[in-house]
C-alpha atoms as a printed R data frame, in Angstrom:
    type eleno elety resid chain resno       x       y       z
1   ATOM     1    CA   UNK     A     1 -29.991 -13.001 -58.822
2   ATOM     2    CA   UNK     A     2 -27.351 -10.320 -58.575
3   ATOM     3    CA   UNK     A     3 -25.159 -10.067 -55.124
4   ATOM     4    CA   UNK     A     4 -25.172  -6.681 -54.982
5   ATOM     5    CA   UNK     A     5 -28.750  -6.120 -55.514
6   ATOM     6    CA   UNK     A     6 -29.472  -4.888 -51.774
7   ATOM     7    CA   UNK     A     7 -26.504  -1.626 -51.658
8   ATOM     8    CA   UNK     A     8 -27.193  -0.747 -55.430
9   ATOM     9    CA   UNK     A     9 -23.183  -0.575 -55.860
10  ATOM    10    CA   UNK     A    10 -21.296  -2.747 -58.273
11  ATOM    11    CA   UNK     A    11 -18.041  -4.524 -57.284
12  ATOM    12    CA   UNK     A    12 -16.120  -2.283 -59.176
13  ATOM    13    CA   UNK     A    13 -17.772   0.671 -58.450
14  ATOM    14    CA   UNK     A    14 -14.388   2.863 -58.040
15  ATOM    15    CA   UNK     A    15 -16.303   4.928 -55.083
16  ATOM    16    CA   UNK     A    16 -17.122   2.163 -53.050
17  ATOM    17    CA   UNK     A    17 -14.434   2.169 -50.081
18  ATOM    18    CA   UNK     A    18 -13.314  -1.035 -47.727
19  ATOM    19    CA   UNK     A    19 -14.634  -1.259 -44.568
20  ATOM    20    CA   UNK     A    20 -10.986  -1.461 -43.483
21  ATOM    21    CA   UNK     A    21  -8.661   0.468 -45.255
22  ATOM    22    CA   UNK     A    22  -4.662   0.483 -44.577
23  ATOM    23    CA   UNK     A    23  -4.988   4.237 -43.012
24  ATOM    24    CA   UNK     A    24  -7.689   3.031 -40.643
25  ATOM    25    CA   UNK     A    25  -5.421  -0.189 -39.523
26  ATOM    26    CA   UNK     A    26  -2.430   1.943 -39.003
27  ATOM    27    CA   UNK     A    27  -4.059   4.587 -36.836
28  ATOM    28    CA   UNK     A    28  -5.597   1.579 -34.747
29  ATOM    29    CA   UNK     A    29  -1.841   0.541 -34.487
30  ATOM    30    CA   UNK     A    30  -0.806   3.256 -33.603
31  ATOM    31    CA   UNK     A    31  -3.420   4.090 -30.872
32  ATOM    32    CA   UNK     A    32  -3.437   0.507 -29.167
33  ATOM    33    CA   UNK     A    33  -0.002  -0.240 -29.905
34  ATOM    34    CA   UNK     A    34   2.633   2.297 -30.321
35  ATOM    35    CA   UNK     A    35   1.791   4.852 -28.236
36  ATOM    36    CA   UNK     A    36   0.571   3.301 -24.993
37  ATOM    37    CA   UNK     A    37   3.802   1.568 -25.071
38  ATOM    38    CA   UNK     A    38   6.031   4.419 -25.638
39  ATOM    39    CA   UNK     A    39   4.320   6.541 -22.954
40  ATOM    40    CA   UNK     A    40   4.179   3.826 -21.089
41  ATOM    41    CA   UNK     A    41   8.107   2.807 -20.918
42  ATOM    42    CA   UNK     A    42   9.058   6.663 -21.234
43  ATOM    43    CA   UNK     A    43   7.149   7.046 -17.816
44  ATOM    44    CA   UNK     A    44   8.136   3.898 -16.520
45  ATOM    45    CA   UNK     A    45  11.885   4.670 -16.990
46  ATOM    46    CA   UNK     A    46  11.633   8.230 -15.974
47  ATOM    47    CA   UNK     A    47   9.637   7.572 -12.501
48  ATOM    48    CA   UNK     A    48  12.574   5.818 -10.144
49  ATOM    49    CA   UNK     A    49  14.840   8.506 -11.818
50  ATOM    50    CA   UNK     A    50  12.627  11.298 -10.106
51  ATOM    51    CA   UNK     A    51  11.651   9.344  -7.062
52  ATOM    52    CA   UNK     A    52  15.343   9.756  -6.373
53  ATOM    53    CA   UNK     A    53  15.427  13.495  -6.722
54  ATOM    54    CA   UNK     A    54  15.972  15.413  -3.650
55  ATOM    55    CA   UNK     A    55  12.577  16.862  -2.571
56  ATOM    56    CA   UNK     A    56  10.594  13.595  -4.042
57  ATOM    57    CA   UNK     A    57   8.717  10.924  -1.491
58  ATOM    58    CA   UNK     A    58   7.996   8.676  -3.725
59  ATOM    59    CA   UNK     A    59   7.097   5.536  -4.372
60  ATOM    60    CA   UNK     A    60   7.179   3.839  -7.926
61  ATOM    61    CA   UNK     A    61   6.706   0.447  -9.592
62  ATOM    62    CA   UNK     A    62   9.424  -0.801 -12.721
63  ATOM    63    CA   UNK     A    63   6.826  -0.038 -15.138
64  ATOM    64    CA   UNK     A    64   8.413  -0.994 -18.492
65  ATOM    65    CA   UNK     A    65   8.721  -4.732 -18.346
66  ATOM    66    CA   UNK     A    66   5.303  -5.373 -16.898
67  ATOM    67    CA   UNK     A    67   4.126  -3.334 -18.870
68  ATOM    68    CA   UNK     A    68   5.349  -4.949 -22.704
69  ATOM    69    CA   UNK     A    69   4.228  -8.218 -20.643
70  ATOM    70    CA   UNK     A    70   0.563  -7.715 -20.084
71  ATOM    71    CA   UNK     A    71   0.496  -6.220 -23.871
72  ATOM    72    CA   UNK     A    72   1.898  -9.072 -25.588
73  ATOM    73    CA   UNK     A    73  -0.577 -11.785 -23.947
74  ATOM    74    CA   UNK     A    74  -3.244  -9.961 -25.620
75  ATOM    75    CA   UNK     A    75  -2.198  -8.964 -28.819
76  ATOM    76    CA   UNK     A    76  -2.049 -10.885 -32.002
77  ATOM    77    CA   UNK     A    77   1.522 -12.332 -32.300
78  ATOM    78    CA   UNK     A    78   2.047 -11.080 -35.563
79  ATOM    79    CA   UNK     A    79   1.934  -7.350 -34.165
80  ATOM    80    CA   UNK     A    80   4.117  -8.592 -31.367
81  ATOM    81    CA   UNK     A    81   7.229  -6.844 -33.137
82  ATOM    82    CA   UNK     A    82   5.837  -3.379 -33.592
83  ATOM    83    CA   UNK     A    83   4.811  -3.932 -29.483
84  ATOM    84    CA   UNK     A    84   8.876  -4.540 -28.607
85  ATOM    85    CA   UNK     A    85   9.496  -1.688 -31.022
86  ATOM    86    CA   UNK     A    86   7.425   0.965 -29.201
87  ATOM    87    CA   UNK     A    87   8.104  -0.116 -25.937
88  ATOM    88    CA   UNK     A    88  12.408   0.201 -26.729
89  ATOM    89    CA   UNK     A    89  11.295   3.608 -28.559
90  ATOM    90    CA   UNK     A    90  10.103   5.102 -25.402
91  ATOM    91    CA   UNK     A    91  13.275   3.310 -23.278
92  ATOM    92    CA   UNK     A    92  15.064   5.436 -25.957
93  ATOM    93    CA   UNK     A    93  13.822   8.561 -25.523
94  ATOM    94    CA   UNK     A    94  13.640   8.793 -21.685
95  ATOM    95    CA   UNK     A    95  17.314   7.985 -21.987
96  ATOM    96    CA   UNK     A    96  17.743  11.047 -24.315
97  ATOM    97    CA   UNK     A    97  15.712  13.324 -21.980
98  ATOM    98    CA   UNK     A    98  18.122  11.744 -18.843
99  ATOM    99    CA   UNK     A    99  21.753  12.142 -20.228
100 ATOM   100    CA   UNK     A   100  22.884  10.830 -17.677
101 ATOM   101    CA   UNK     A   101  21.325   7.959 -17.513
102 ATOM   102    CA   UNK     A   102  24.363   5.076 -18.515
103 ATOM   103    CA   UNK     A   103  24.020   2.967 -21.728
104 ATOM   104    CA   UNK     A   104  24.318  -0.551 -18.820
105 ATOM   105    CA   UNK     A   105  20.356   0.882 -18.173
106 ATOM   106    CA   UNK     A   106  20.035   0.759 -21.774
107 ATOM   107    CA   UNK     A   107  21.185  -2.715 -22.496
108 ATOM   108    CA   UNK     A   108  19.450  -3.773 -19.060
109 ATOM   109    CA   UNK     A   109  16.022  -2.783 -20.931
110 ATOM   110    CA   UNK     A   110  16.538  -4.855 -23.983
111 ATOM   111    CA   UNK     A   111  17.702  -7.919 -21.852
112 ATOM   112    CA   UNK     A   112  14.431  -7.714 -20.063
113 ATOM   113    CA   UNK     A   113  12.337  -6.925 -22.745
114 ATOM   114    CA   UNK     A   114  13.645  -9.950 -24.618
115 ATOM   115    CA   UNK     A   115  13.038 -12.167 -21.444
116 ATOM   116    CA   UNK     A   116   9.681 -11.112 -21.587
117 ATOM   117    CA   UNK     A   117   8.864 -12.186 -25.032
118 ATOM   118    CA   UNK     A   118  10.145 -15.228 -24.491
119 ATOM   119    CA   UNK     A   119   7.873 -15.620 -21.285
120 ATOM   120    CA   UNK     A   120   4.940 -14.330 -23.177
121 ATOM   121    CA   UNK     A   121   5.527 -16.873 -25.691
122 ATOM   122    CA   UNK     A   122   5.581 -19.858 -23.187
123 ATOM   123    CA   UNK     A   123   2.631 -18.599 -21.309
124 ATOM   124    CA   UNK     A   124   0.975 -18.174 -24.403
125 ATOM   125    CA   UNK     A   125   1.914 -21.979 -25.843
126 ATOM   126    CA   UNK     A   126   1.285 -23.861 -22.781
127 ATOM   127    CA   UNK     A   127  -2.152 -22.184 -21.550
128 ATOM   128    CA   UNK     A   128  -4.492 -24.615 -23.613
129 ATOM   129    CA   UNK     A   129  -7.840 -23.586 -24.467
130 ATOM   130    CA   UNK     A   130  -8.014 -20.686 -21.985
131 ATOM   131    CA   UNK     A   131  -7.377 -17.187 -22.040
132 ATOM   132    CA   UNK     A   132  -4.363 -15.645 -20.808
133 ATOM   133    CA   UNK     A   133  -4.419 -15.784 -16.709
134 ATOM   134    CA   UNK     A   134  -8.036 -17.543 -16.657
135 ATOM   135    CA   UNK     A   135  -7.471 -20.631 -14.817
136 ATOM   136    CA   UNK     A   136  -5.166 -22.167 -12.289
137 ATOM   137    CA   UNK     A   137  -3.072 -23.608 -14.573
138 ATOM   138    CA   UNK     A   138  -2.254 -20.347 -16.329
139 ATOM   139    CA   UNK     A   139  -2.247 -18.251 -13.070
140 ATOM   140    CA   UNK     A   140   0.383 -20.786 -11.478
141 ATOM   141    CA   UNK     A   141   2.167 -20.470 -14.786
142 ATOM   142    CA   UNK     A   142   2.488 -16.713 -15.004
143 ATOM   143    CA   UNK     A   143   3.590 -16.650 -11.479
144 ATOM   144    CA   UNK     A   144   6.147 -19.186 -11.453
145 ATOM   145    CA   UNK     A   145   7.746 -17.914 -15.362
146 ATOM   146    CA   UNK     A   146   6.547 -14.375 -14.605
147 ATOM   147    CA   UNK     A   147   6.722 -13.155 -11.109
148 ATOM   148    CA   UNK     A   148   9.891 -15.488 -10.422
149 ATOM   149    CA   UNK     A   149  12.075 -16.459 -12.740
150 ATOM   150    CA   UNK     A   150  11.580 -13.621 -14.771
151 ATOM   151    CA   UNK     A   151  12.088 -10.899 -11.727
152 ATOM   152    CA   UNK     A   152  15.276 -13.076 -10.956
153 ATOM   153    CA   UNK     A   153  16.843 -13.342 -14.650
154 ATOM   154    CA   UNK     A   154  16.205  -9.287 -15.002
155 ATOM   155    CA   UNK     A   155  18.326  -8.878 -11.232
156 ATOM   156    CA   UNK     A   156  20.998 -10.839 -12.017
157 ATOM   157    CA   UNK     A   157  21.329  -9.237 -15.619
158 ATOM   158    CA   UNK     A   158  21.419  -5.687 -14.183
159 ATOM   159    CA   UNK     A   159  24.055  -6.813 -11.569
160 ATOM   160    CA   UNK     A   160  25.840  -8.165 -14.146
161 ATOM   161    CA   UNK     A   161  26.085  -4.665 -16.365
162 ATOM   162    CA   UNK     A   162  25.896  -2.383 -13.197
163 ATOM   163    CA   UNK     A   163  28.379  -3.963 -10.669
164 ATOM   164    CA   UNK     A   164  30.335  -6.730 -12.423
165 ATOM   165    CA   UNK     A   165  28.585  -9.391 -11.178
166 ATOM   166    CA   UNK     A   166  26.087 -10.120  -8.096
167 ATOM   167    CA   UNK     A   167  29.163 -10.436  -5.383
168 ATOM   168    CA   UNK     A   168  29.877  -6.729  -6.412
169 ATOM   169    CA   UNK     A   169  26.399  -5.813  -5.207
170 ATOM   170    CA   UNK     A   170  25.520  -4.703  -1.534
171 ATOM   171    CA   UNK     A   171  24.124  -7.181   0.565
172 ATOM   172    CA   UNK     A   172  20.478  -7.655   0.210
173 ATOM   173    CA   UNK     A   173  20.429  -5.656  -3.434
174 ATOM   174    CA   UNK     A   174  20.174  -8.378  -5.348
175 ATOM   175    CA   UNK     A   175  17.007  -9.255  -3.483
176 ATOM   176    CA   UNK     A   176  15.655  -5.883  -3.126
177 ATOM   177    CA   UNK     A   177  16.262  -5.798  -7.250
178 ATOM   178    CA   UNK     A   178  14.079  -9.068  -7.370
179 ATOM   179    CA   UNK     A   179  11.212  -8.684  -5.443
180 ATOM   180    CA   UNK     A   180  10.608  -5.065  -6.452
181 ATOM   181    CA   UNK     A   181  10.435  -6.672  -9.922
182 ATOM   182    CA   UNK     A   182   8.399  -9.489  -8.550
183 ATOM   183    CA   UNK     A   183   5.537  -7.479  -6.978
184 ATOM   184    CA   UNK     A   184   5.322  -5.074  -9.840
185 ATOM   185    CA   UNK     A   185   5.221  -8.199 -12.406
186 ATOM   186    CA   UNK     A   186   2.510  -9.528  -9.948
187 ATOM   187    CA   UNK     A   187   0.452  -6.098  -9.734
188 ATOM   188    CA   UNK     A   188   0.728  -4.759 -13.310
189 ATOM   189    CA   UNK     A   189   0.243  -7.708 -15.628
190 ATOM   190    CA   UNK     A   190  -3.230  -9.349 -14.352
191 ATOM   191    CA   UNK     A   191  -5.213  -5.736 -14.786
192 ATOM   192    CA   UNK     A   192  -3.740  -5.038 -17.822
193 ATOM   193    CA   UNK     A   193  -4.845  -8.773 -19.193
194 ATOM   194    CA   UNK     A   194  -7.971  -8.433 -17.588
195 ATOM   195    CA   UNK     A   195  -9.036  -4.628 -18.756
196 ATOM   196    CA   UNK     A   196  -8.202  -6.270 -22.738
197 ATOM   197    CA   UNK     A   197 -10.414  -8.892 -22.008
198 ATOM   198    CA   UNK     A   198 -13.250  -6.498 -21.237
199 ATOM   199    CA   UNK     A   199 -12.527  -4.126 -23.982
200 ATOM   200    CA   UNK     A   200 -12.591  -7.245 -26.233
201 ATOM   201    CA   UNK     A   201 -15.511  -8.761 -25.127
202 ATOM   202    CA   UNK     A   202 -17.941  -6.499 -24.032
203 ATOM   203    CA   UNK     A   203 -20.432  -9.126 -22.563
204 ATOM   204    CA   UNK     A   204 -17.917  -9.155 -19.714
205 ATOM   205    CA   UNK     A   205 -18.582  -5.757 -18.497
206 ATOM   206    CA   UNK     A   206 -21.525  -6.963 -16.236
207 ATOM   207    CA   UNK     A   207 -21.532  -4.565 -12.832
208 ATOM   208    CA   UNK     A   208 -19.472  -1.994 -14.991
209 ATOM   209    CA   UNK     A   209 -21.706   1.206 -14.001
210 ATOM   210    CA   UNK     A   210 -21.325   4.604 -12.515
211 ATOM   211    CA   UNK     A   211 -23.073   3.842  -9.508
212 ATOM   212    CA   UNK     A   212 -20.490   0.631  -8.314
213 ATOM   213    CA   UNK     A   213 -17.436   2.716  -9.614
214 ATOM   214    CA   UNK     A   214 -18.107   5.789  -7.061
215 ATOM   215    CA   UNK     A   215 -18.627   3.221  -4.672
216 ATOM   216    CA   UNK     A   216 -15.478   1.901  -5.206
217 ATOM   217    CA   UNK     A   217 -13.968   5.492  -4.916
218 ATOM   218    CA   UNK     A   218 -15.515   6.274  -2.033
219 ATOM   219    CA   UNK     A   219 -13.941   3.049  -0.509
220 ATOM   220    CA   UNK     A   220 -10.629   3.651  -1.622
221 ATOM   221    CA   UNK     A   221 -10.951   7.278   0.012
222 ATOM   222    CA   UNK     A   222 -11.922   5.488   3.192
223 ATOM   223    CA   UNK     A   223  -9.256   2.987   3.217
224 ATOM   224    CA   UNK     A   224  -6.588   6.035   2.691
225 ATOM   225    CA   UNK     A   225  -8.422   7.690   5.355
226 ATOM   226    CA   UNK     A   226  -7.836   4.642   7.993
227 ATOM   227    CA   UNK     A   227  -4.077   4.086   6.977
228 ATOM   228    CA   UNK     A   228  -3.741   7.811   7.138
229 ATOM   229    CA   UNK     A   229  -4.144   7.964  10.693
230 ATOM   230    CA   UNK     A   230  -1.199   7.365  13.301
231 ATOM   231    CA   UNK     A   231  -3.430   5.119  15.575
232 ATOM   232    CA   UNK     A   232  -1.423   4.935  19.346
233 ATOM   233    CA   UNK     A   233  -3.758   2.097  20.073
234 ATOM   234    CA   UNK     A   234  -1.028  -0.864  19.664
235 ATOM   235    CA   UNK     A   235  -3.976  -3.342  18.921
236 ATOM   236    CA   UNK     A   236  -5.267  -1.848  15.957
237 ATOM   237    CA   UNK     A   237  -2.552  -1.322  14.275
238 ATOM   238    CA   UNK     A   238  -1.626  -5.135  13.067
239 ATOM   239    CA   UNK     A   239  -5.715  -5.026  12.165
240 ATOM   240    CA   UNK     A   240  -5.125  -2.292   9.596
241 ATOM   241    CA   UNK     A   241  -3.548  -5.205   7.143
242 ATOM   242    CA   UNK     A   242  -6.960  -7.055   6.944
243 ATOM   243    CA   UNK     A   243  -8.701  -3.383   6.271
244 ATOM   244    CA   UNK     A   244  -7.972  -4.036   2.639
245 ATOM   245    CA   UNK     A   245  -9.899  -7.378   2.512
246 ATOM   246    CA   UNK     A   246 -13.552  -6.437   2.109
247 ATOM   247    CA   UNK     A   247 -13.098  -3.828  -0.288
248 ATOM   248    CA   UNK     A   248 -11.213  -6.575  -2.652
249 ATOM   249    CA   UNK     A   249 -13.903  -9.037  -1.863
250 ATOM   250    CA   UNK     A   250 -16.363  -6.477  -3.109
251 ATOM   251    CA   UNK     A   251 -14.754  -5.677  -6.102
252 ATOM   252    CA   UNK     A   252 -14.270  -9.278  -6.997
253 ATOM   253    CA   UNK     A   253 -18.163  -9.615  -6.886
254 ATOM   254    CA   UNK     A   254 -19.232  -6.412  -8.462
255 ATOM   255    CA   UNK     A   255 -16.576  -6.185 -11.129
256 ATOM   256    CA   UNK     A   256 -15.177  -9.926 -11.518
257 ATOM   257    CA   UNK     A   257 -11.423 -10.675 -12.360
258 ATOM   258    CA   UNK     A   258 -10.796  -7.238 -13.216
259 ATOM   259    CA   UNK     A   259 -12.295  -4.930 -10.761
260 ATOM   260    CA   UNK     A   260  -9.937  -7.180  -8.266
261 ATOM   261    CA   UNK     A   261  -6.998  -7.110  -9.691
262 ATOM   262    CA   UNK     A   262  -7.492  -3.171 -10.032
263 ATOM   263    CA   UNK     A   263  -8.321  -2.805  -7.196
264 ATOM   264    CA   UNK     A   264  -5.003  -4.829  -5.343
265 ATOM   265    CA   UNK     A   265  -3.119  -2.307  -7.709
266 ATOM   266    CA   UNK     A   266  -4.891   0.908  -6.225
267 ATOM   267    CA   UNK     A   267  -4.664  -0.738  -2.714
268 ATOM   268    CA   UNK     A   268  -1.047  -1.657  -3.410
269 ATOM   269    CA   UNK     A   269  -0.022   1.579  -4.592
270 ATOM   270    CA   UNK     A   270  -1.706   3.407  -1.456
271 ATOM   271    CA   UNK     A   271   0.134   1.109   0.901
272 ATOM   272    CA   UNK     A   272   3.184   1.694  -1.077
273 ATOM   273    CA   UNK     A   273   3.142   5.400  -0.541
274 ATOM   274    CA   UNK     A   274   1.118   5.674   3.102
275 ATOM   275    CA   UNK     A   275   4.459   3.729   4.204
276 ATOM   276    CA   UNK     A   276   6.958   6.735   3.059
């Protein structure tokens, strides 16, 4: 019986193509890889430079490191280098279009960007059988490597390059540097894990329709609505911090892992800039 019987087309028929041909993996690459990452870190680094422009209110997470993070717990570790490459390409460029940004940024970036390999790779070996940020284990992991020591390794390097040390900082900057790396470590990581996990398995995608997701907008206009207001009432005001709370509940229910952990991001980034 021949193989080939059922598609008619020899082995070596010279017009038969691969399924997956070199072009085909390299645009993939390129559109899952390289340039998310590139944007990514060129926003990322270009963001607290114009939040600091006269004129500006606003209010920004560190983008770059989180980002490169969240990537590399998802992606195949042999495609781990062209991830670091794209994400320093962007770093790169933002510092051409800022002259006058300082090369200490520079060398800042590739200290945390090397710190966060190496966390991805611990996370990564000590996580078991699990996914990436699935169980407690891994969650207590990626907080204590992650959202810690990582946020505090990244501070004290950019005192280091920026100020000769942390006693040449202002009081308090070293911890301001630290838990603004912290939160956006905390906020940026688990929806970018998450999101890859639906996009790779799309059995996950279980309450993922149009109807929930304009609920969910709706909500998050009337959450922006209630901050919005200047309420005299001094009673209500300390309430407003629970306000959050069903809307995150709902979204764990409707949309699992994922929807949350958007969802504290949205909620997050609303507080963030209500409070300016």
């Amino acid at each position: 019986m021949s193989v080939y019987h059922d598609s008619g087309i020899p082995p070596d028929d010279p017009t038969r193509t691969s399924p997956s041909t070199p072009p085909s993996r390299d645009l993939r690459a390129s559109l899952t890889q390289v340039l998310p990452l590139a944007l990514g870190c060129l926003l990322g680094q270009l963001l607290p430079t114009l939040a600091q422009m006269p004129g500006f209110r606003l209010h920004v997470l560190w983008i770059p490191g989180p980002l490169l993070l969240g990537w590399l717990l998802f992606t195949p570790r042999a495609a781990w280098r062209t991830c670091v490459l794209s994400a320093f390409a962007g770093t790169v460029l933002a510092f051409v279009l800022v002259p006058f940004v300082v090369l200490p940024r520079l060398l800042a970036s590739a200290a945390e960007f090397a710190s966060v390999v190496a966390v991805a790779w611990l996370l990564l070996r000590w996580r078991g059988a699990r996914a990436p940020l699935e169980g407690y284990r891994e969650i207590g992991l990626f907080v204590l490597l992650g959202c810690v020591l990582l946020p505090i390794a990244c501070a004290w390097w950019q005192a280091l390059l920026f100020a000769g040390g942390p006693q040449g900082m202002a009081p308090g900057a070293l911890l301001t540097l630290v838990l603004c790396s912290s939160v956006s470590y905390l906020l940026i990581v688990p929806p970018i894990v998450n999101l890859a996990r639906i996009v790779q398995r799309p059995e996950r995608r279980h309450g993922w329709q149009w109807q929930p997701v304009i609920i969910a907008i709706t909500l998050l206009g009337g959450l922006g609505i209630v901050w919005g207001v200047n309420w005299s009432d001094g009673v209500i005001t300390p309430l407003l911090v629970l306000a959050p709370i069903p809307l995150l509940v709902w979204a764990l229910i409707v949309f699992g892992v994922a929807g949350a952990s958007i969802g504290m991001l949205i909620v997050a980034l609303l507080g963030m800039q209500l409070s300016m």
